[in-house]
Structures are given as structure tokens and as C-alpha cells.
Coordinates of C-alpha atoms in Angstrom, one line a residue:
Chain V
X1 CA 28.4 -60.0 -4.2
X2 CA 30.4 -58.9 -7.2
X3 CA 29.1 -55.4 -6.8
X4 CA 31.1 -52.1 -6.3
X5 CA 30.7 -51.7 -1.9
X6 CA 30.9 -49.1 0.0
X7 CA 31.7 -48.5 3.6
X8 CA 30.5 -47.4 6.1
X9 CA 27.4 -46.9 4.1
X10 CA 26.4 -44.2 7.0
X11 CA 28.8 -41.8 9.2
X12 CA 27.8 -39.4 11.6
X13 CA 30.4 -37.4 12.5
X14 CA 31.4 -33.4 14.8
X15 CA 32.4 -30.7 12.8
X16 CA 36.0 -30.5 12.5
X17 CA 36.5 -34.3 12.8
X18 CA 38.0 -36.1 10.1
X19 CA 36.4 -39.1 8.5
X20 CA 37.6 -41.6 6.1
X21 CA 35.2 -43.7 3.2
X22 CA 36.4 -46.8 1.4
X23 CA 35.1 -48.4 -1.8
X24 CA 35.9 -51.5 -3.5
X25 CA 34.8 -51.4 -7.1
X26 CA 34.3 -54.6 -9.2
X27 CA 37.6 -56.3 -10.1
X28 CA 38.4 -55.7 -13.4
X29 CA 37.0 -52.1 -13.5
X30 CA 40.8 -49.9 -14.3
X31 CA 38.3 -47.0 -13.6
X32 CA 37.2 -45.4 -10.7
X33 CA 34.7 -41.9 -9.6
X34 CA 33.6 -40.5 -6.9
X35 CA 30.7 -38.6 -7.0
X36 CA 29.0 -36.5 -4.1
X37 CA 24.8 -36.3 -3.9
X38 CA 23.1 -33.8 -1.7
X39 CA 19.2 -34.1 -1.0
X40 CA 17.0 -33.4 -4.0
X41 CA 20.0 -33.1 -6.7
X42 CA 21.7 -35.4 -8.8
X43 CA 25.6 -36.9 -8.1
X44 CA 28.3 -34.1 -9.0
X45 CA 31.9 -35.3 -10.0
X46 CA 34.4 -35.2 -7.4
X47 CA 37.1 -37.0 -8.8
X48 CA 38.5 -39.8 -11.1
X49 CA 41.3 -42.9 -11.4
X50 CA 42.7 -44.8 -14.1
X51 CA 44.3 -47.3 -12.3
X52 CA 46.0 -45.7 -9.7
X53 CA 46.6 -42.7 -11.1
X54 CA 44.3 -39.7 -10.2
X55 CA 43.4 -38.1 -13.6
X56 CA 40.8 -35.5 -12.8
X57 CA 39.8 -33.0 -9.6
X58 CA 36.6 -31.5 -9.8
X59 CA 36.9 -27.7 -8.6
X60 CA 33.8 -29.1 -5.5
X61 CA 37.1 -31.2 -4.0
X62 CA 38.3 -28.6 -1.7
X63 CA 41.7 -29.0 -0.2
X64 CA 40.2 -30.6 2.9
X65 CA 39.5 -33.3 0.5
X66 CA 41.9 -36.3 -0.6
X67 CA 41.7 -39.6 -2.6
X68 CA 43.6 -42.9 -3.3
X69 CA 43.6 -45.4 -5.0
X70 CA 46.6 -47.1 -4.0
X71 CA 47.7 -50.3 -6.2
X72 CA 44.8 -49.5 -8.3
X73 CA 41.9 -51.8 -6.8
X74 CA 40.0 -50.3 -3.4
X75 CA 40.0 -46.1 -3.0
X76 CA 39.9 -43.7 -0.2
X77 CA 37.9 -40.6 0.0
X78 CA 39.3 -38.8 2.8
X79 CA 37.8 -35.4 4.7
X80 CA 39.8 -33.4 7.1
X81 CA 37.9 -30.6 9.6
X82 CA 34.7 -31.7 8.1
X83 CA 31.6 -28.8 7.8
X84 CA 28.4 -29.1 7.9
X85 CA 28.3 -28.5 4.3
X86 CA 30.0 -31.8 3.8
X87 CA 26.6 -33.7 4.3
X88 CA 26.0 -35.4 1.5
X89 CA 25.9 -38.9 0.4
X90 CA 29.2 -39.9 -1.2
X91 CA 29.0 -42.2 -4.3
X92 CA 31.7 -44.5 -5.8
X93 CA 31.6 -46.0 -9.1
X94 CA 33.6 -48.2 -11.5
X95 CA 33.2 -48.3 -15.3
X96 CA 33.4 -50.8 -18.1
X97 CA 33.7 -49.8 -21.8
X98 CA 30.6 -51.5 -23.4
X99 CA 30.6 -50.8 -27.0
X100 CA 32.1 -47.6 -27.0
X101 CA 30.2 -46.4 -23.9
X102 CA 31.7 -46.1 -20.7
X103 CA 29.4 -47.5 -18.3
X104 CA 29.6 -46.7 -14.5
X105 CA 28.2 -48.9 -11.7
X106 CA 27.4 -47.4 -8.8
X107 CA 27.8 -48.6 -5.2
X108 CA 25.3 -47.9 -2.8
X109 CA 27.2 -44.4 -1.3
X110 CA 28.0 -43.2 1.8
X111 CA 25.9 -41.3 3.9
X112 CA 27.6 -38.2 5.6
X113 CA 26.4 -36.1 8.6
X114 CA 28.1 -33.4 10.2
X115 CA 27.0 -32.3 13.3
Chain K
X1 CA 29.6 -26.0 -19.7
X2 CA 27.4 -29.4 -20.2
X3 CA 23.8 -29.1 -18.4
X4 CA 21.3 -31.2 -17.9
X5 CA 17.5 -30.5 -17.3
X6 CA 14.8 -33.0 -15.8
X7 CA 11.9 -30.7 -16.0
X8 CA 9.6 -32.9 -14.1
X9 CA 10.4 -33.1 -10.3
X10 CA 7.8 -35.5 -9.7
X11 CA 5.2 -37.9 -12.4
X12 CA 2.9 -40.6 -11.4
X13 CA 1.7 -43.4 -13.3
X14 CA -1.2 -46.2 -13.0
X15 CA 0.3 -49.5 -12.7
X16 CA 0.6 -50.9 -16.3
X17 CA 0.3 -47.9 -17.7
X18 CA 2.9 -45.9 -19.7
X19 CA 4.5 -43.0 -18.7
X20 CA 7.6 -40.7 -19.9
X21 CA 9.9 -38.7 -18.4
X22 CA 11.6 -35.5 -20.0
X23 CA 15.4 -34.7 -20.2
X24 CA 17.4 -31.7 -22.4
X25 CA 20.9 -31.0 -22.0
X26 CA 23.4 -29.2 -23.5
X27 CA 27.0 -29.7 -24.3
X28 CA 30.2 -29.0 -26.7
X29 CA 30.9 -32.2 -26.8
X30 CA 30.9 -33.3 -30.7
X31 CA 30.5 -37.0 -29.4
X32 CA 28.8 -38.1 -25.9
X33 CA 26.5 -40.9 -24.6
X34 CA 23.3 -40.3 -23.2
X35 CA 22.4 -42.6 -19.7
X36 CA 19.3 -42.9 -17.7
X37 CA 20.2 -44.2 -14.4
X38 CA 17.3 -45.4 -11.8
X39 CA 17.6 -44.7 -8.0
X40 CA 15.3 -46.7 -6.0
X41 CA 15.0 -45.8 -2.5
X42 CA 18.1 -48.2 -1.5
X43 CA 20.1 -45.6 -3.2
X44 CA 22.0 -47.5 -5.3
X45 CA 21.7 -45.9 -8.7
X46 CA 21.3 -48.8 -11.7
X47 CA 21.3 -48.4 -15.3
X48 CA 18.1 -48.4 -17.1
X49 CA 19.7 -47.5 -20.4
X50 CA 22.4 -45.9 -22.6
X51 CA 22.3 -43.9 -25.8
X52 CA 25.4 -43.2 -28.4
X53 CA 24.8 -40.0 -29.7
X54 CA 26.0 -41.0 -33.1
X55 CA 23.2 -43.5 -33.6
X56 CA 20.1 -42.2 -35.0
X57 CA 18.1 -45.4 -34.1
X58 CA 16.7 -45.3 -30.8
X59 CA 17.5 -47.5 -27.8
X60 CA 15.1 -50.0 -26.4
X61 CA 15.9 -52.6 -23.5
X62 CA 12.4 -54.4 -22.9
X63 CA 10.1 -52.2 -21.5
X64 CA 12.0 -48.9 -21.3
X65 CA 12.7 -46.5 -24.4
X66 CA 14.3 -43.2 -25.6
X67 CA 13.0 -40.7 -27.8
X68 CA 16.7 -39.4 -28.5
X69 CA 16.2 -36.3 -30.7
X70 CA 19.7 -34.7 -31.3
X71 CA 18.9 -31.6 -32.9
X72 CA 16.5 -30.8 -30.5
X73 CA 19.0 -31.8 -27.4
X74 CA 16.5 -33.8 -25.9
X75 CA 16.7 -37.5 -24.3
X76 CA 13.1 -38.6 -23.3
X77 CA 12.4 -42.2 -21.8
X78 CA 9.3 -44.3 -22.3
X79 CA 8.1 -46.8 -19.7
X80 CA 5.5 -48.8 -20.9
X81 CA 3.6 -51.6 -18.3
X82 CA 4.7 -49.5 -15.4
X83 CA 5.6 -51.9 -12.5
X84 CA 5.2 -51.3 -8.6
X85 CA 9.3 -51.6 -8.9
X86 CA 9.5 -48.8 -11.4
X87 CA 9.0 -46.8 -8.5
X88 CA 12.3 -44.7 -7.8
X89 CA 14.3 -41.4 -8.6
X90 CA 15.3 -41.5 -12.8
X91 CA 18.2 -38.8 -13.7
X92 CA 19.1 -38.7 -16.7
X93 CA 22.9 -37.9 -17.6
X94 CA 25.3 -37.5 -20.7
X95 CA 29.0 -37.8 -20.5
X96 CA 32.0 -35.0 -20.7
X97 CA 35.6 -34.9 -21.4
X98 CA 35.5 -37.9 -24.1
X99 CA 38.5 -39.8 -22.1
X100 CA 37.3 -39.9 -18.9
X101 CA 33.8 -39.7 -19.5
X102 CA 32.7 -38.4 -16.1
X103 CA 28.7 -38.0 -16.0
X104 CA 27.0 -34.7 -15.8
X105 CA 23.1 -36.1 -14.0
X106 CA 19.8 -33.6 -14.2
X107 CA 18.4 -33.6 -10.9
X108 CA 16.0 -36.0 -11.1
X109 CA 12.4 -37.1 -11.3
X110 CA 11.1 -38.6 -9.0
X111 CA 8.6 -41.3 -10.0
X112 CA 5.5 -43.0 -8.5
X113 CA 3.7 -46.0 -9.8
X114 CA 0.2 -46.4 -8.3
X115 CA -1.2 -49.6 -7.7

């Protein structure tokens, strides 16, 4: 499978725990997101990579929040003292210029649930 | 700040049939792309299709279309022969920040195909 994966693809997890999600995008994406989805509403920008160098923080990536994307391949999106508004599902995705366009691919997220 | 609006929360089609979904958004941006992304219930969003806002000429990938009217700010899609594996969330989305074209999504419509 070639896609970009995501793990765990579910987490349930006590308030004020910390929990950690990986993704592996496809190889020769240099770009990386992550996105967060809660239920009903579309993915919001968390944060970005070229490489391994963190470009972009969205203002919704609290200081609890922290990513890596160490040696620029697999990333990290990590969540200290986790709230219950942290539920969400978690996207990753990796991008490809196609004729101008950069194109994301998506993997198939991580579900978060914070009891 | 960029918006996007998916006025239709929900639409249902006849198998075969043809159906269209409604997106308008609004941005800054003086050049952007214009994506519809398909979520079926797996989560994993896919690309249905992309649009360079530059280009008058609106895009077409085998059954799906765009009605792309800039000066209006709208980005409609056209499914014709509706399939049972149509069925899923659409959001539409355009891109911000030219460089690292992050994604800004509506919040979806969700879309039933009835047999």
C-alpha cells in the first residue's frame, strides 16, 4: 500500500493523558499537513512541513500540541493533558504539485476520544 | 479570511440520475485552486477533482464536473449516472497562502444515492 497511513487509526484515551499519532505519507511527498475534523464539519489546518522543517502553525494548535517531522519522511502529532475538546479525528496528508496544483492525499485519520 | 460555503447539508439522488452539489467561497487570494474531495464512510477523503482558478474552461474527469463561475465565487459539481459508490460526504475546498497551499474545506454535503 503506497498510501499515506495512519496510526492508530482509533485512540481512546482519560483526560489529562497524553497521546501520541504517527503518519507515514507517500515517499516522495516533501510535504506534509495535519488537519483536525470534528463531527459534522470539514478538516481545519493544524499545521504544515516542507521537509522537515515546520513552516506553518495554525492559531487551533494550542501549546499542548506539538509536531515532527524528524528526517523529513514519518511525523508526529503529539497531545499533552488532553481535554475533552480534543475529540476529533486527526487527518494527515501529503501533497504532490500536479500541474501547478498542489494536491493533498489524505490518510485515513485518527480517531480521538477523550474521556 | 477565506470561507467556504456547502449550502446543502444533505441531497439525494436516483441511481443513474444526475445530481449537483453547491459550493461559494470567498478569498483574497489573486490565484487559488478549487478541490472537491469525496469522503466515503471509511473516512479517507479522495479527490474527485481540482480546478485552477486561472482557467476559464471547466474541469471534467469522466462522470463528475464543475460549473466554476469566478465572478460569481461559486464551484458547483455535476454528477451525472450517479453510482451506489457515489454515496459519501463531498466538501468542497480552495487553497490559501499560495506557498503552502493549505486547504480551507466547507462543511460538507452529505450525499445519498438511492437504489
Amino acid at each position: 500500500d503506497t498510501g499515506v497511513s495512519q496510526n492508530p487509526r482509533h485512540k481512546i484515551t482519560k483526560r489529562g493523558q497524553n497521546v501520541t499519532f504517527r503518519c507515514d505519507p507517500i515517499s516522495e511527498h516533501n510535504r506534509l499537513y495535519w488537519y483536525r475534523q470534528t463531527l459534522g464539519q470539514g478538516p481545519e489546518f493544524l499545521t504544515y512541513f516542507q521537509n522537515e522543517a515546520q513552516l506553518e502553525k495554525s492559531r487551533l494548535l494550542s501549546d499542548r500540541f506539538s509536531a515532527e517531522r524528524p528526517k523529513g519522511s514519518f511525523s508526529t502529532l503529539e497531545i499533552q493533558r488532553t481535554e475533552q475538546g480534543d475529540s476529533a479525528m486527526y487527518l494527515c496528508a501529503s501533497s504532490l504539485v500536479f500541474g501547478g496544483a498542489r494536491v493533498a492525499f489524505f490518510g485515513q485519520g485518527t480517531r480521538l476520544t477523550v474521556v | 479570511a477565506q470561507t467556504v460555503t456547502q449550502s446543502q447539508p444533505e441531497m439525494s439522488v436516483q441511481e443513474a440520475e444526475t445530481v449537483t452539489l453547491s459550493c461559494t467561497y470567498d478569498t483574497s487570494e489573486s490565484d487559488y485552486y478549487l478541490f472537491w474531495y469525496k469522503q466515503p464512510p471509511s473516512r479517507q477523503m479522495i479527490l474527485v477533482i481540482r480546478q485552477e482558478a486561472y482557467k476559464q474552461q471547466n474541469a471534467t474527469e469522466n462522470r463528475f464536473s464543475v460549473n466554476f463561475q469566478k465572478a460569481a465565487k461559486s464551484f458547483s459539481l455535476k454528477i451525472s449516472d450517479s453510482q451506489l459508490g457515489d454515496a459519501a460526504m463531498y466538501f468542497c475546498a480552495t487553497t490559501i497562502n499560495q506557498g503552502a497551499q493549505k486547504l480551507v474545506f466547507g462543511q460538507g454535503t452529505r450525499l445519498t444515492i438511492n437504489p
